[in-house]
C-alpha positions as a Markdown table, in Angstrom:
| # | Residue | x | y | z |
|---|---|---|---|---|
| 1 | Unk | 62.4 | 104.3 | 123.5 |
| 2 | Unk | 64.2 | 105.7 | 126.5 |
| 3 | Unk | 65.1 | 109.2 | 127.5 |
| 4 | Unk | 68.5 | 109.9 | 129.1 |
| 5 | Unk | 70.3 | 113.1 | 130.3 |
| 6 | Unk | 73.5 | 114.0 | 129.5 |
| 7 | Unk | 75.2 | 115.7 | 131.6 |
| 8 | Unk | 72.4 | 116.5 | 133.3 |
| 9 | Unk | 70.9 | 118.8 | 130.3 |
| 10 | Unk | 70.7 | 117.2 | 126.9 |
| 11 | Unk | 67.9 | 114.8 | 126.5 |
| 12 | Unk | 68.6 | 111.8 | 124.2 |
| 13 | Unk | 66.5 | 109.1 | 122.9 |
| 14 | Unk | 68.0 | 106.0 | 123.2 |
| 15 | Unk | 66.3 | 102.5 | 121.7 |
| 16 | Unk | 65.6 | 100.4 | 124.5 |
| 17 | Unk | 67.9 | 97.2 | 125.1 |
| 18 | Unk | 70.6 | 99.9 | 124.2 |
| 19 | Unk | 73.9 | 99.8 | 126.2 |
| 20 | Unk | 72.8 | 95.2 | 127.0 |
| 21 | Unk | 74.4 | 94.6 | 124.0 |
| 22 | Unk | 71.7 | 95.1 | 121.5 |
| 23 | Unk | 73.3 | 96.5 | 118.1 |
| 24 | Unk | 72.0 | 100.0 | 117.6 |
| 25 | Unk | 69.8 | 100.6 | 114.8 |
| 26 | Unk | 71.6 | 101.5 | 111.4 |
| 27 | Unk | 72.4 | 105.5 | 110.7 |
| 28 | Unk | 74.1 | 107.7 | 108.3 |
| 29 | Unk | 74.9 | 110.0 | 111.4 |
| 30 | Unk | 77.5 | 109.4 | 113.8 |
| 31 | Unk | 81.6 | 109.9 | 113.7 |
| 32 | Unk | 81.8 | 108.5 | 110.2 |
| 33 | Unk | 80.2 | 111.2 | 108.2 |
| 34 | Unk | 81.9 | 113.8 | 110.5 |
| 35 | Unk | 85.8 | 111.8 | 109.7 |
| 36 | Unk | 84.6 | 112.0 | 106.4 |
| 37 | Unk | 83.5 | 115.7 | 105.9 |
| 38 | Unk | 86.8 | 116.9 | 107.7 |
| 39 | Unk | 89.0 | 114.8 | 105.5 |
| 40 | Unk | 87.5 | 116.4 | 102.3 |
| 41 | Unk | 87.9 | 119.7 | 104.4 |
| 42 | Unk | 91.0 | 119.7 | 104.9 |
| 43 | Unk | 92.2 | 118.2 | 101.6 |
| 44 | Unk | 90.1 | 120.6 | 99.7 |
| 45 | Unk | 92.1 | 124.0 | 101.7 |
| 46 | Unk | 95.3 | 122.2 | 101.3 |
| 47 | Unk | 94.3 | 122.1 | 97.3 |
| 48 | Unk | 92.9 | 125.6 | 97.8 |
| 49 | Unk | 96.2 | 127.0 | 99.2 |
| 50 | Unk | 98.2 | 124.9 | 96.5 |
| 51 | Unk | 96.3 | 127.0 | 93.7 |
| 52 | Unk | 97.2 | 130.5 | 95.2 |
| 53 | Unk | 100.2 | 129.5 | 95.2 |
| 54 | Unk | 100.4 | 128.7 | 91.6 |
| 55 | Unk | 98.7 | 131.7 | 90.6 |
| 56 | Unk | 100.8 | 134.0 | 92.4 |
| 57 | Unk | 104.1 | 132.3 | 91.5 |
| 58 | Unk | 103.4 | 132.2 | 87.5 |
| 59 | Unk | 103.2 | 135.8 | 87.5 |
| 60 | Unk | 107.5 | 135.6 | 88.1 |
| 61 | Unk | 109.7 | 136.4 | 85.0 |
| 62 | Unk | 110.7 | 132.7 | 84.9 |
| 63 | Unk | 107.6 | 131.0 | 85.1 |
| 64 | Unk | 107.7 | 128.5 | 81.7 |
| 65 | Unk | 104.9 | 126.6 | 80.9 |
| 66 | Unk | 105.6 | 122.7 | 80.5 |
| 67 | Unk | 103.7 | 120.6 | 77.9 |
| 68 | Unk | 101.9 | 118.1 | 80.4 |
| 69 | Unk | 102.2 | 114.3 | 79.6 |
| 70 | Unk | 99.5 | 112.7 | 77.7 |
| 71 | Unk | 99.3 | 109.9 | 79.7 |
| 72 | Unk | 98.3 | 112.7 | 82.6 |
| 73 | Unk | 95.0 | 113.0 | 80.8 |
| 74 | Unk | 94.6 | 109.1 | 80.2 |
| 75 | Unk | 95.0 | 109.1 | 83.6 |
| 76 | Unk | 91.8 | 111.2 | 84.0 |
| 77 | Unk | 90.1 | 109.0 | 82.4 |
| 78 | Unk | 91.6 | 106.1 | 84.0 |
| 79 | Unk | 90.3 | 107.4 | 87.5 |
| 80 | Unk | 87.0 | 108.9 | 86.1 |
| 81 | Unk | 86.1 | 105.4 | 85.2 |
| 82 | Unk | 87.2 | 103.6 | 88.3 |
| 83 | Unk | 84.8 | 106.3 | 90.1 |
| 84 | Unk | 82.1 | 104.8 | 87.5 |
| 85 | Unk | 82.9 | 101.1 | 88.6 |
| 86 | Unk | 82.6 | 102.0 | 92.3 |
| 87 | Unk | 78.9 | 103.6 | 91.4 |
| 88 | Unk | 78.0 | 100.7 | 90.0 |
| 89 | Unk | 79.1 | 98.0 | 92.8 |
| 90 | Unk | 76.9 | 100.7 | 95.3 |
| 91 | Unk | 74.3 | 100.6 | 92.8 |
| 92 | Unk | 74.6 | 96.4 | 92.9 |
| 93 | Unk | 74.1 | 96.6 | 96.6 |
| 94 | Unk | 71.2 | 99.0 | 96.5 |
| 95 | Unk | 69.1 | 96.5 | 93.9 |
| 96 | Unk | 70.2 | 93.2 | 96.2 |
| 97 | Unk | 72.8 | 92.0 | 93.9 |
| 98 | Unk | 75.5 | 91.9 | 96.6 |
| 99 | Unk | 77.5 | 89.3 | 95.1 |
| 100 | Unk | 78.1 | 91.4 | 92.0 |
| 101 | Unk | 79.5 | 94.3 | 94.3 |
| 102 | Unk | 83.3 | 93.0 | 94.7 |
| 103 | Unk | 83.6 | 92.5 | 90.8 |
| 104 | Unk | 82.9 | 96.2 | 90.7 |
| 105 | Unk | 85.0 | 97.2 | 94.0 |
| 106 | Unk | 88.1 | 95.0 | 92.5 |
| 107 | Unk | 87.4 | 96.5 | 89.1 |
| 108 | Unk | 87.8 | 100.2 | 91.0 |
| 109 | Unk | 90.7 | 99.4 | 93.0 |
| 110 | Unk | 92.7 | 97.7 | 90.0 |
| 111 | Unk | 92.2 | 100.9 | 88.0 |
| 112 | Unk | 93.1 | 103.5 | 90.9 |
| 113 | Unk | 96.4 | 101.2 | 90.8 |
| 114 | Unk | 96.5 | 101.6 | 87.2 |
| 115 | Unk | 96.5 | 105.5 | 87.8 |
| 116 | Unk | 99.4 | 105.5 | 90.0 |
| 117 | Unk | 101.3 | 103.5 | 87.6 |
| 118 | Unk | 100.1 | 106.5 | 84.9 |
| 119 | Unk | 101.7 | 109.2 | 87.4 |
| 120 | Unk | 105.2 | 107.0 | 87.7 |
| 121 | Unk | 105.1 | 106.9 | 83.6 |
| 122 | Unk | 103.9 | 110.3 | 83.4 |
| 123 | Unk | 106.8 | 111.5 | 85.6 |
| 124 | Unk | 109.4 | 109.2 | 83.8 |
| 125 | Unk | 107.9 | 110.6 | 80.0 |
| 126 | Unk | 109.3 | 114.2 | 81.8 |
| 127 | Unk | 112.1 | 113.2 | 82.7 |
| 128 | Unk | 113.3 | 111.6 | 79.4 |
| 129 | Unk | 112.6 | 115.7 | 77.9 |
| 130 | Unk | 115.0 | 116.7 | 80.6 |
| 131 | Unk | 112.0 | 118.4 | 82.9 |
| 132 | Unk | 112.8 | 117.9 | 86.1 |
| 133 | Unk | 111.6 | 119.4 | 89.2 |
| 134 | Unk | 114.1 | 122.3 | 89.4 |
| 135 | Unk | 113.6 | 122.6 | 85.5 |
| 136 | Unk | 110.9 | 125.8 | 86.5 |
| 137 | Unk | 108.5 | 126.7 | 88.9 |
| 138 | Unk | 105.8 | 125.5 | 86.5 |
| 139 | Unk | 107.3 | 121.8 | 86.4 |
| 140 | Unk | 107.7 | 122.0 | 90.1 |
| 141 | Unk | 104.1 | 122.5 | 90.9 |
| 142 | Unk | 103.2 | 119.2 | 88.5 |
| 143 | Unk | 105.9 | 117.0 | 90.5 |
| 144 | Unk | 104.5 | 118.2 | 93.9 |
| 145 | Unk | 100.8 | 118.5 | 93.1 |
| 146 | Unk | 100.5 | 114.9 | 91.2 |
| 147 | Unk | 102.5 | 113.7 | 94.4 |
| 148 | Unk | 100.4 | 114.9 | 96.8 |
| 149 | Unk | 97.2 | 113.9 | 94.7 |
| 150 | Unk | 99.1 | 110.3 | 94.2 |
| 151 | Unk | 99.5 | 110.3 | 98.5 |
| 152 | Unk | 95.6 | 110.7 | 98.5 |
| 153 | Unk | 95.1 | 107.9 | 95.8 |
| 154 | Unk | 97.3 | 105.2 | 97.8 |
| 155 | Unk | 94.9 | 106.4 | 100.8 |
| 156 | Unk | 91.7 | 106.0 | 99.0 |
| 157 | Unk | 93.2 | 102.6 | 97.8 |
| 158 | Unk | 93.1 | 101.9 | 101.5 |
| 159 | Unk | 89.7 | 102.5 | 101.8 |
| 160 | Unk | 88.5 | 100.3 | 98.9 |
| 161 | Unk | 90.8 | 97.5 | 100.0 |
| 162 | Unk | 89.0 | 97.9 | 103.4 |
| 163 | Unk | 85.8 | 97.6 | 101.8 |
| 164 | Unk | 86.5 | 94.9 | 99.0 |
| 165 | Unk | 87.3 | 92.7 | 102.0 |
| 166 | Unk | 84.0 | 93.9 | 104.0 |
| 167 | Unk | 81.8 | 93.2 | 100.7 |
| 168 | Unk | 83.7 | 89.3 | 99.8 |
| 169 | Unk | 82.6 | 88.6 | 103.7 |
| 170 | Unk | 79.2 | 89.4 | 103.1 |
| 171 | Unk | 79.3 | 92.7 | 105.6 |
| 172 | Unk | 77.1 | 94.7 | 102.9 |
| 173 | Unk | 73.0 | 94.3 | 102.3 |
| 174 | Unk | 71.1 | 96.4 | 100.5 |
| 175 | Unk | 70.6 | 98.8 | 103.4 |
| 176 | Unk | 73.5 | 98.2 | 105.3 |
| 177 | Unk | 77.0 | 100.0 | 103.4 |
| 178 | Unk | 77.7 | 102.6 | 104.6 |
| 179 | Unk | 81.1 | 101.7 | 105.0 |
| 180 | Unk | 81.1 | 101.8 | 101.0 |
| 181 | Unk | 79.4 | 104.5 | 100.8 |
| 182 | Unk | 82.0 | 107.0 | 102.4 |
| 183 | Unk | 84.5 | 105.3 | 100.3 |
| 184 | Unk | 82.9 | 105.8 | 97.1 |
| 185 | Unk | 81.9 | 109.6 | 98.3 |
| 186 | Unk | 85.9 | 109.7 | 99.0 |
| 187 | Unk | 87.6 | 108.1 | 95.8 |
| 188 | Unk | 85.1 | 110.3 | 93.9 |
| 189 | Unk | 86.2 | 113.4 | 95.5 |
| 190 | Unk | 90.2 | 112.4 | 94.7 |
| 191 | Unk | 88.9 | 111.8 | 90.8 |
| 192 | Unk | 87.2 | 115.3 | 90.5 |
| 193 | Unk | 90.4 | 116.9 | 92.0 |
| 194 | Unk | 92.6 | 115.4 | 89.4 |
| 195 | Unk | 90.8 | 116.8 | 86.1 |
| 196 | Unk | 90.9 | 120.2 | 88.4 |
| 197 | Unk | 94.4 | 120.1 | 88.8 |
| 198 | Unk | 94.8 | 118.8 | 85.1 |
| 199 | Unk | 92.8 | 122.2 | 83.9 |
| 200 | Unk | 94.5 | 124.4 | 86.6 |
| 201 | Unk | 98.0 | 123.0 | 84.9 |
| 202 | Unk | 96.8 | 123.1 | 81.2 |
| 203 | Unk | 95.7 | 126.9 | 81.9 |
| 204 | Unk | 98.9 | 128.1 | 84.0 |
């Protein structure tokens, strides 16, 4: 192990053969974690400043309450258990079964597909009632907020594309997904926020 200064005043341990084209060893620290923690930052204020907008708008004289879709709540489900399929294909990798893992991974992605299929029927089920978007504030904030949500879903879909294709190649070991790891930490994040905003609209 090395020592080296940067900038002439932060001493950093380096693994020797480091910067000859030996692979650094593997780490949970880096820009990773720090992309990933600022994503969920972000989307969580964005969320945050969603819901105090909601609660100060449903105090207006024409704030009427829609009856939300059922399939909004199958849809809960639907994403709750894609979150539990993606635990168990990191759960495959931990124990060594890494040819297991993309079963789960596909498994995931196919149902987070499923979900935004729920959110195109759940709109359309509105829509055939004659709520619309300008129908009332109340319906407004459903359209918007599932969209938004839905935006986050296709980008989490991303993700687990990215790392079906990284686990079919063989990129994954029983100490090396990290990759996955943020991904699942990710797509369970978007699943938690959707049975809050499901709540938030049930209670509005």
């Amino acid at each position: 192990m090395s020592r080296l200064t940067l900038a002439g005043t932060i001493p950093l341990d380096v693994p020797q053969g480091a910067g000859r084209g030996a692979p650094l060893p593997p780490s949970g620290r880096g820009l990773y974690p720090m992309f990933l923690m600022a994503v969920l930052a972000t989307v969580t204020m964005l969320f945050a400043a969603f819901t105090a907008a909601l609660l100060i708008r449903r105090s207006g004289s024409d704030w009427i309450a829609i009856e939300l879709p059922a399939i909004a709540w199958v849809n809960g489900g639907v994403i709750v258990v894609s979150s539990a399929l993606l635990e168990l294909a990191r759960r495959a990798l931990r124990s060594g079964a890494a040819s297991v893992a993309p079963l789960w991974l596909g498994l995931a992605a196919a149902l987070g597909l499923l979900f935004l299929a729920g959110q195109i029927v759940a709109w359309r089920a509105l829509m055939a009632e004659g709520v619309f978007l300008p129908s009332s504030p109340h319906a407004a904030f459903f359209y918007m907020l599932s969209a938004v949500h839905g935006a986050h879903v296709l980008g989490g879909l991303g993700a687990l594309g990215w790392t079906l294709r990284s686990a079919l190649r063989g990129a994954y070991t029983a100490t090396m997904h990290r990759g996955l790891s943020h991904a699942a930490v990710y797509w369970h994040f978007v699943g938690a926020l959707w049975i809050y905003l499901l709540i938030l609209m049930r209670i509005a």
